[in-house]
Short mmCIF file of C-alpha atoms in Angstrom, two decimals:
data_model
loop_
_atom_site.label_atom_id
_atom_site.label_comp_id
_atom_site.label_asym_id
_atom_site.label_seq_id
_atom_site.Cartn_x
_atom_site.Cartn_y
_atom_site.Cartn_z
CA MET A 27 -96.15 -60.70 -196.75
CA GLU A 28 -99.68 -61.29 -197.11
CA ASN A 29 -100.64 -64.69 -196.46
CA LYS A 30 -101.00 -65.94 -200.34
CA GLU A 31 -96.96 -65.00 -200.95
CA ARG A 32 -95.85 -66.89 -197.57
CA THR A 33 -94.86 -70.78 -197.33
CA THR A 34 -96.95 -73.54 -196.55
CA SER A 35 -95.42 -73.98 -192.82
CA GLU A 36 -95.70 -70.11 -192.24
CA LEU A 37 -98.91 -69.08 -192.38
CA LEU A 38 -99.63 -72.78 -190.72
CA GLN A 39 -97.72 -70.92 -188.53
CA LEU A 40 -99.40 -67.95 -188.16
CA VAL A 41 -102.94 -69.66 -187.84
CA VAL A 42 -101.72 -70.75 -184.56
CA ILE A 43 -100.09 -67.16 -183.82
CA GLN A 44 -103.30 -65.08 -184.36
CA ASN A 45 -105.51 -67.56 -182.86
CA THR A 46 -106.18 -65.64 -178.84
CA SER A 47 -108.89 -67.93 -178.21
CA GLU A 48 -108.55 -71.56 -176.94
CA LYS A 49 -110.03 -73.47 -179.63
CA MET A 50 -109.94 -73.43 -182.57
CA SER A 51 -112.80 -75.38 -184.93
CA VAL A 52 -111.36 -76.62 -188.18
CA GLY A 53 -113.55 -74.90 -189.93
CA GLU A 54 -111.94 -71.16 -188.97
CA ILE A 55 -108.59 -73.32 -190.39
CA LYS A 56 -110.21 -73.67 -193.56
CA ASN A 57 -110.86 -70.75 -193.60
CA SER A 58 -107.18 -68.64 -192.44
CA LEU A 59 -105.67 -70.86 -194.85
CA ARG A 60 -107.12 -69.69 -197.65
CA GLU A 61 -106.75 -70.61 -201.48
CA ARG A 62 -103.91 -72.68 -199.39
CA GLY A 63 -107.29 -74.68 -198.08
CA PHE A 64 -107.61 -77.29 -201.05
CA GLY A 65 -103.66 -78.35 -201.51
CA ILE A 66 -103.83 -79.31 -198.43
CA LEU A 67 -106.67 -81.23 -197.74
CA LEU A 68 -106.31 -82.59 -201.03
CA ALA A 69 -102.11 -84.27 -199.74
CA ILE A 70 -103.89 -85.08 -195.93
CA ALA A 71 -106.24 -86.74 -197.64
CA ALA A 72 -104.39 -88.63 -199.90
CA LEU A 73 -101.13 -88.98 -197.10
CA PRO A 74 -102.94 -92.77 -195.96
CA ILE A 75 -103.01 -94.16 -199.54
CA CYS A 76 -99.68 -93.40 -200.02
CA LEU A 77 -98.11 -95.96 -197.06
CA PRO A 78 -97.37 -98.61 -198.58
CA ILE A 79 -98.58 -101.35 -196.41
CA PRO A 80 -100.69 -104.01 -195.80
CA ALA A 81 -104.99 -103.01 -195.70
CA PRO A 82 -107.74 -104.01 -195.06
CA PRO A 83 -110.82 -104.27 -197.88
CA GLY A 84 -112.06 -101.84 -198.47
CA TYR A 85 -109.02 -99.06 -196.67
CA THR A 86 -108.52 -97.54 -200.16
CA THR A 87 -111.81 -96.98 -200.80
CA PHE A 88 -112.52 -95.07 -197.83
CA PHE A 89 -109.88 -92.20 -198.32
CA SER A 90 -110.42 -92.33 -201.78
CA ILE A 91 -114.64 -90.98 -201.28
CA PRO A 92 -112.93 -87.31 -199.48
CA LEU A 93 -110.86 -86.94 -202.38
CA PHE A 94 -113.67 -87.17 -205.02
CA ILE A 95 -115.31 -84.27 -202.61
CA PHE A 96 -112.44 -82.13 -202.99
CA SER A 97 -111.15 -83.55 -207.21
CA ILE A 98 -114.86 -82.69 -207.68
CA GLN A 99 -114.92 -78.97 -206.13
CA MET A 100 -112.01 -78.45 -208.10
CA MET A 101 -113.08 -79.28 -211.49
CA TRP A 102 -116.30 -76.56 -210.41
CA GLY A 103 -113.77 -74.45 -209.82
CA MET A 104 -114.52 -73.64 -206.46
CA LYS A 105 -112.91 -71.10 -204.29
CA SER A 106 -112.32 -72.44 -201.05
CA PRO A 107 -113.31 -76.55 -200.28
CA TRP A 108 -116.55 -77.62 -199.15
CA LEU A 109 -117.03 -79.54 -195.59
CA PRO A 110 -120.07 -81.22 -193.84
CA GLY A 111 -121.20 -78.78 -191.23
CA TRP A 112 -119.99 -81.63 -188.53
CA ILE A 113 -116.35 -81.31 -189.14
CA SER A 114 -116.05 -77.94 -189.69
CA LYS A 115 -118.01 -77.21 -186.40
CA LYS A 116 -115.47 -79.53 -185.19
CA GLU A 117 -113.29 -77.75 -182.19
CA ILE A 118 -109.68 -78.50 -181.42
CA SER A 119 -107.64 -76.98 -178.30
CA LYS A 120 -104.94 -74.68 -179.69
CA LYS A 121 -101.79 -76.68 -177.22
CA SER A 122 -102.98 -79.71 -179.76
CA LEU A 123 -102.81 -78.22 -183.26
CA GLU A 124 -98.68 -76.53 -181.90
CA LYS A 125 -97.63 -80.21 -181.76
CA LEU A 126 -99.22 -80.45 -184.30
CA ILE A 127 -98.36 -78.01 -186.27
CA GLU A 128 -94.20 -78.53 -185.28
CA LYS A 129 -93.95 -81.54 -185.76
CA ALA A 130 -95.46 -80.53 -189.33
CA THR A 131 -93.23 -78.17 -189.48
CA THR A 132 -89.73 -79.79 -189.74
CA TRP A 133 -89.82 -81.74 -192.25
CA LEU A 134 -92.11 -79.33 -193.82
CA ARG A 135 -89.78 -76.94 -194.64
CA LYS A 136 -86.94 -79.57 -196.26
CA ILE A 137 -89.79 -80.22 -198.67
CA GLU A 138 -90.24 -76.54 -199.43
CA SER A 139 -86.92 -76.77 -200.29
CA TYR A 140 -86.73 -78.33 -203.19
CA LEU A 141 -89.73 -76.38 -204.05
CA HIS A 142 -90.62 -72.19 -206.04
CA PRO A 143 -92.31 -70.97 -208.06
CA ARG A 144 -92.92 -72.04 -211.82
CA LEU A 145 -93.98 -72.61 -215.02
CA THR A 146 -96.64 -68.93 -212.57
CA TYR A 147 -97.63 -68.24 -214.96
CA ILE A 148 -101.13 -70.34 -214.89
CA SER A 149 -103.14 -69.04 -212.63
CA VAL A 150 -103.17 -71.05 -209.19
CA ARG A 151 -106.64 -71.69 -209.85
CA ALA A 152 -106.26 -73.20 -213.67
CA TRP A 153 -104.06 -75.47 -211.68
CA GLU A 154 -106.88 -75.93 -209.43
CA ARG A 155 -109.42 -77.33 -211.83
CA ILE A 156 -106.54 -79.16 -213.88
CA ILE A 157 -105.41 -81.20 -211.30
CA GLY A 158 -109.54 -81.39 -210.09
CA ILE A 159 -109.18 -83.06 -213.44
CA PHE A 160 -106.40 -85.55 -213.15
CA ALA A 161 -106.94 -86.68 -209.57
CA PHE A 162 -110.15 -87.22 -210.21
CA ILE A 163 -109.47 -89.92 -212.63
CA PHE A 164 -106.63 -90.64 -210.65
CA THR A 165 -109.03 -91.25 -207.42
CA ILE A 166 -111.08 -93.57 -209.63
CA SER A 167 -107.42 -96.04 -209.51
CA ILE A 168 -107.36 -96.02 -206.11
CA ALA A 169 -110.94 -96.62 -204.95
CA LEU A 170 -111.03 -99.87 -206.27
CA PRO A 171 -110.07 -102.78 -203.18
CA ILE A 172 -107.42 -104.18 -206.07
CA PRO A 173 -103.43 -104.48 -204.29
CA LEU A 174 -101.32 -102.37 -206.46
CA VAL A 175 -103.31 -99.84 -208.04
CA ASN A 176 -104.06 -97.72 -205.20
CA VAL A 177 -100.13 -96.53 -204.09
CA PRO A 178 -99.78 -95.00 -207.70
CA PRO A 179 -102.05 -92.53 -208.04
CA GLY A 180 -102.00 -91.09 -204.71
CA TRP A 181 -98.42 -89.72 -204.24
CA GLY A 182 -99.61 -88.54 -208.05
CA ILE A 183 -102.85 -86.31 -206.42
CA LEU A 184 -99.96 -85.77 -202.91
CA ILE A 185 -96.87 -84.72 -205.80
CA MET A 186 -99.65 -82.35 -207.02
CA SER A 187 -100.75 -81.10 -203.58
CA LEU A 188 -97.48 -80.19 -203.01
CA GLY A 189 -96.58 -78.40 -205.67
CA LEU A 190 -100.31 -76.29 -206.21
CA LEU A 191 -98.65 -74.65 -202.43
CA ASN A 192 -95.32 -74.40 -203.42
CA LYS A 193 -96.87 -73.23 -207.08
CA ASP A 194 -95.00 -75.19 -208.59
CA GLY A 195 -96.06 -76.12 -211.87
CA LEU A 196 -93.43 -78.57 -212.70
CA THR A 197 -93.45 -80.84 -208.94
CA ILE A 198 -97.27 -80.44 -210.01
CA ILE A 199 -96.95 -82.21 -214.00
CA VAL A 200 -94.49 -84.73 -211.91
CA GLY A 201 -97.78 -85.65 -209.58
CA MET A 202 -99.83 -85.88 -213.42
CA ILE A 203 -96.58 -88.06 -214.92
CA VAL A 204 -96.98 -90.36 -211.03
CA GLY A 205 -100.58 -90.58 -211.52
CA THR A 206 -100.07 -91.86 -215.15
CA ILE A 207 -98.44 -94.02 -214.62
CA GLY A 208 -100.21 -95.56 -211.73
CA ILE A 209 -103.29 -95.77 -214.25
CA GLY A 210 -100.85 -97.23 -217.14
CA ILE A 211 -100.65 -99.91 -214.17
CA THR A 212 -104.58 -100.53 -212.65
CA LEU A 213 -105.36 -101.36 -216.90
CA ILE A 214 -103.02 -103.74 -216.76
CA ILE A 215 -103.85 -105.64 -214.05
CA LEU A 216 -107.41 -105.13 -214.66
CA THR A 217 -106.75 -107.00 -218.47
CA LEU A 218 -104.16 -109.64 -216.55
CA ILE A 219 -107.77 -110.07 -214.25
CA TRP A 220 -109.86 -109.75 -217.13
CA MET A 221 -107.32 -112.35 -219.05
CA GLY A 222 -107.67 -115.11 -216.16
CA VAL A 223 -104.72 -114.63 -214.81
CA SER A 224 -104.09 -114.38 -210.92
CA VAL A 225 -102.96 -111.42 -208.91
CA PRO A 226 -101.29 -111.34 -205.56
CA SER A 227 -103.47 -110.29 -202.24
CA PHE A 228 -101.32 -108.12 -199.61
CA TYR A 229 -105.11 -107.85 -197.75
#
């Protein structure tokens, strides 16, 4: 069975099993994930934004930077994510990687049990371009330092990335809908601000 046919949790476990050295660079991990790289990196970048907790000013703006980088690369049709050299060369010990993957595998398998390939007549590369467009638009909302407008688009990106990882077109579409609702909320709040209506702050 080829790597692209394996589930994400299985592929992550293979990354550790096939690594014989004590340390592995971020670049090597990314290369091992092959076409799954965009999905996983997008999910990792969106996850902190999805947490509905009070955050200091600039929190979501900071995490929107990698989302902008990855979404633009996806729109351009790049085969794999590009990372700055200093990040690609950063190493992590095999033991730490094993612990991280072991914790992630438990909940990842539960999620994967509900996801399966759907709408596969649309290629993964085509989905990546489409997701890139939507993710870029959603990230604009995420980057705004306004409360209430960041979480729904963040969840939209996270759901789309999980759909991409499992080649589940239906889940990708659900993510698009969730994120679009978030954009609608953003427009409503911006309109209220323009009209002079005070918006509650959680900072």
